[in-house]
PDB file of C-alpha atoms and ligand atoms in Angstrom:
ATOM      1  CA  MET A 199      95.579 101.792 108.404  1.00 46.00           C
ATOM      2  CA  GLN A 200      98.692 100.881 106.496  1.00 51.00           C
ATOM      3  CA  GLU A 201      98.603  99.179 103.150  1.00 48.00           C
ATOM      4  CA  LYS A 202     101.011  96.333 103.525  1.00 54.00           C
ATOM      5  CA  HIS A 203     101.546  95.562  99.870  1.00 65.00           C
ATOM      6  CA  SER A 204     101.863  98.012  97.043  1.00 79.00           C
ATOM      7  CA  PHE A 205      99.594  97.753  94.072  1.00 86.00           C
ATOM      8  CA  THR A 206     100.332  97.522  90.405  1.00 90.00           C
ATOM      9  CA  ILE A 207      98.154  98.330  87.435  1.00 93.00           C
ATOM     10  CA  GLY A 208      95.827  95.466  86.698  1.00 92.00           C
ATOM     11  CA  ASP A 209      95.454  94.425  90.325  1.00 92.00           C
ATOM     12  CA  ARG A 210      92.041  93.914  91.750  1.00 91.00           C
ATOM     13  CA  VAL A 211      90.590  96.096  94.456  1.00 89.00           C
ATOM     14  CA  ASP A 212      87.093  96.146  95.865  1.00 88.00           C
ATOM     15  CA  TYR A 213      85.371  99.438  95.257  1.00 89.00           C
ATOM     16  CA  ILE A 214      81.886 100.834  95.022  1.00 88.00           C
ATOM     17  CA  CYS A 215      80.889 101.597  91.434  1.00 89.00           C
ATOM     18  CA  ILE A 216      78.549 104.565  91.289  1.00 85.00           C
ATOM     19  CA  THR A 217      77.404 103.660  87.790  1.00 89.00           C
ATOM     20  CA  CYS A 218      76.584 100.056  88.631  1.00 88.00           C
ATOM     21  CA  GLY A 219      75.335 101.091  92.048  1.00 87.00           C
ATOM     22  CA  GLU A 220      77.061  98.263  93.826  1.00 86.00           C
ATOM     23  CA  GLU A 221      80.353  97.192  95.260  1.00 86.00           C
ATOM     24  CA  ARG A 222      82.452  94.961  93.061  1.00 86.00           C
ATOM     25  CA  GLY A 223      86.008  94.172  92.206  1.00 89.00           C
ATOM     26  CA  HIS A 224      87.646  96.956  90.237  1.00 93.00           C
ATOM     27  CA  ILE A 225      90.894  97.012  88.294  1.00 94.00           C
ATOM     28  CA  VAL A 226      93.667  99.348  89.292  1.00 94.00           C
ATOM     29  CA  ALA A 227      93.999 101.726  86.342  1.00 96.00           C
ATOM     30  CA  SER A 228      96.733 104.039  87.582  1.00 96.00           C
ATOM     31  CA  ILE A 229      99.023 104.390  90.564  1.00 93.00           C
ATOM     32  CA  SER A 230     101.080 107.216  91.974  1.00 92.00           C
ATOM     33  CA  LYS A 231     104.857 107.210  92.303  1.00 89.00           C
ATOM     34  CA  LYS A 232     104.401 106.149  95.893  1.00 85.00           C
ATOM     35  CA  GLY A 233     102.477 103.099  94.843  1.00 84.00           C
ATOM     36  CA  GLN A 234      99.114 104.428  95.924  1.00 88.00           C
ATOM     37  CA  ILE A 235      96.110 103.728  93.787  1.00 92.00           C
ATOM     38  CA  THR A 236      94.904 106.869  92.033  1.00 94.00           C
ATOM     39  CA  ARG A 237      92.301 105.557  89.589  1.00 95.00           C
ATOM     40  CA  VAL A 238      90.329 102.375  89.277  1.00 95.00           C
ATOM     41  CA  SER A 239      88.114 101.101  86.509  1.00 95.00           C
ATOM     42  CA  CYS A 240      84.970  99.013  86.745  1.00 94.00           C
ATOM     43  CA  PRO A 241      85.227  95.895  84.580  1.00 92.00           C
ATOM     44  CA  ILE A 242      81.466  95.711  84.139  1.00 89.00           C
ATOM     45  CA  CYS A 243      80.511  99.221  83.005  1.00 93.00           C
ATOM     46  CA  GLY A 244      84.005 100.408  82.115  1.00 93.00           C
ATOM     47  CA  SER A 245      83.826 103.605  84.149  1.00 94.00           C
ATOM     48  CA  ARG A 246      87.145 104.943  85.383  1.00 95.00           C
ATOM     49  CA  VAL A 247      87.021 106.865  88.611  1.00 93.00           C
ATOM     50  CA  PRO A 248      89.417 108.470  91.097  1.00 93.00           C
ATOM     51  CA  TYR A 249      90.164 106.105  93.938  1.00 92.00           C
ATOM     52  CA  LYS A 250      89.324 107.331  97.402  1.00 85.00           C
ATOM     53  CA  LYS A 251      90.184 105.323 100.422  1.00 76.00           C
ATOM     54  CA  GLY A 252      87.307 104.581 102.689  1.00 65.00           C
ATOM     55  CA  LEU A 253      84.937 103.554  99.945  1.00 58.00           C
ATOM     56  CA  THR A 254      86.206 100.019 100.082  1.00 58.00           C
ATOM     57  CA  ARG A 255      85.139  97.271 102.356  1.00 54.00           C
ATOM     58  CA  ARG A 256      86.240  93.729 102.687  1.00 53.00           C
ATOM     59  CA  ALA A 257      85.255  91.608  99.723  1.00 51.00           C
ATOM     60  CA  SER A 258      81.753  90.311 100.053  1.00 53.00           C
ATOM     61  CA  MET A 259      81.541  88.359  96.864  1.00 55.00           C
ATOM     62  CA  LYS A 260      78.760  85.941  96.333  1.00 64.00           C
ATOM     63  CA  ILE A 261      80.096  82.442  96.065  1.00 72.00           C
ATOM     64  CA  GLY A 262      79.249  80.871  92.760  1.00 82.00           C
ATOM     65  CA  ALA A 263      79.005  77.294  91.625  1.00 91.00           C
ATOM     66  CA  PRO A 264      82.249  75.448  90.865  1.00 94.00           C
ATOM     67  CA  TYR A 265      83.853  76.456  87.570  1.00 96.00           C
ATOM     68  CA  ASP A 266      82.558  74.274  84.770  1.00 95.00           C
ATOM     69  CA  ARG A 267      84.180  74.662  81.369  1.00 94.00           C
ATOM     70  CA  THR A 268      81.137  73.243  79.618  1.00 95.00           C
ATOM     71  CA  HIS A 269      78.851  75.855  81.175  1.00 94.00           C
ATOM     72  CA  ILE A 270      77.957  78.911  79.112  1.00 94.00           C
ATOM     73  CA  TYR A 271      78.838  81.880  81.294  1.00 95.00           C
ATOM     74  CA  ARG A 272      77.322  85.314  81.078  1.00 93.00           C
ATOM     75  CA  ARG A 273      78.593  88.631  82.331  1.00 90.00           C
ATOM     76  CA  GLY A 274      78.054  88.992  86.044  1.00 88.00           C
ATOM     77  CA  GLU A 275      77.946  85.282  86.819  1.00 91.00           C
ATOM     78  CA  THR A 276      80.005  84.096  89.727  1.00 91.00           C
ATOM     79  CA  MET A 277      82.024  80.923  90.064  1.00 93.00           C
ATOM     80  CA  MET A 278      84.357  79.095  92.388  1.00 94.00           C
ATOM     81  CA  HIS A 279      87.539  78.094  90.585  1.00 95.00           C
ATOM     82  CA  PRO A 280      89.605  75.252  92.094  1.00 94.00           C
ATOM     83  CA  THR A 281      92.854  77.206  91.741  1.00 94.00           C
ATOM     84  CA  PHE A 282      91.930  80.895  91.702  1.00 94.00           C
ATOM     85  CA  GLY A 283      88.991  80.867  94.109  1.00 92.00           C
ATOM     86  CA  ALA A 284      85.858  82.960  93.813  1.00 90.00           C
ATOM     87  CA  GLY A 285      85.461  84.888  90.583  1.00 92.00           C
ATOM     88  CA  GLU A 286      82.986  86.980  88.668  1.00 91.00           C
ATOM     89  CA  VAL A 287      82.627  87.005  84.901  1.00 93.00           C
ATOM     90  CA  THR A 288      83.348  90.531  83.690  1.00 93.00           C
ATOM     91  CA  ALA A 289      83.219  89.970  79.943  1.00 93.00           C
ATOM     92  CA  VAL A 290      82.530  87.344  77.321  1.00 94.00           C
ATOM     93  CA  ILE A 291      85.365  87.823  74.832  1.00 92.00           C
ATOM     94  CA  GLU A 292      84.510  85.264  72.213  1.00 88.00           C
ATOM     95  CA  PRO A 293      82.067  82.404  72.214  1.00 85.00           C
ATOM     96  CA  CYS A 294      84.580  80.257  74.081  1.00 92.00           C
ATOM     97  CA  LYS A 295      86.500  82.782  76.175  1.00 96.00           C
ATOM     98  CA  ILE A 296      85.584  84.759  79.238  1.00 97.00           C
ATOM     99  CA  ASP A 297      87.372  87.241  81.453  1.00 96.00           C
ATOM    100  CA  VAL A 298      86.905  86.458  85.108  1.00 95.00           C
ATOM    101  CA  LEU A 299      87.800  88.740  87.971  1.00 94.00           C
ATOM    102  CA  PHE A 300      89.367  86.784  90.796  1.00 93.00           C
ATOM    103  CA  ALA A 301      90.624  87.987  94.160  1.00 88.00           C
ATOM    104  CA  ASP A 302      93.902  89.223  92.698  1.00 90.00           C
ATOM    105  CA  ARG A 303      93.308  90.010  89.046  1.00 92.00           C
ATOM    106  CA  ILE A 304      91.431  89.189  85.858  1.00 94.00           C
ATOM    107  CA  ARG A 305      92.143  85.884  84.235  1.00 96.00           C
ATOM    108  CA  ARG A 306      90.955  84.551  80.903  1.00 97.00           C
ATOM    109  CA  LEU A 307      89.212  81.232  81.018  1.00 97.00           C
ATOM    110  CA  ILE A 308      87.505  79.052  78.489  1.00 95.00           C
ATOM    111  CA  HIS A 309      83.886  78.050  78.637  1.00 95.00           C
ATOM    112  CA  GLU A 310      81.314  76.430  76.428  1.00 88.00           C
ATOM    113  CA  ARG A 311      83.690  73.524  75.823  1.00 82.00           C
ATOM    114  CA  VAL A 312      81.910  70.257  75.567  1.00 76.00           C
TER     115      VAL A 312
HETATM  116 ZN1  LIG B   2      80.408  99.763  87.100  1.00 71.30          ZN
END
């Protein structure tokens, strides 16, 4: 299997997190000179692990409710954003800001805005 596109640090890749015990989107933490992923980090537990091909499967993300900026999101909640698609909250940064992992990368969104 050939990887068609090369990855860059910060990209999202689906990987099984041993610590969390489930498959989720991970962030590419380091890449080799050839553009191969060498390490990935889990945005939920923060563990950084060597990347081995074969431990990934096609994304099987639960589809969340449509993104609602007035909703108070918690870590692990899923959403469907009109522009970015399906996402999972990986961190609540401040009362009004969340980091959400989408199909390509993490984006910062606002929430709790009435
Ligand atoms: Zn984890």
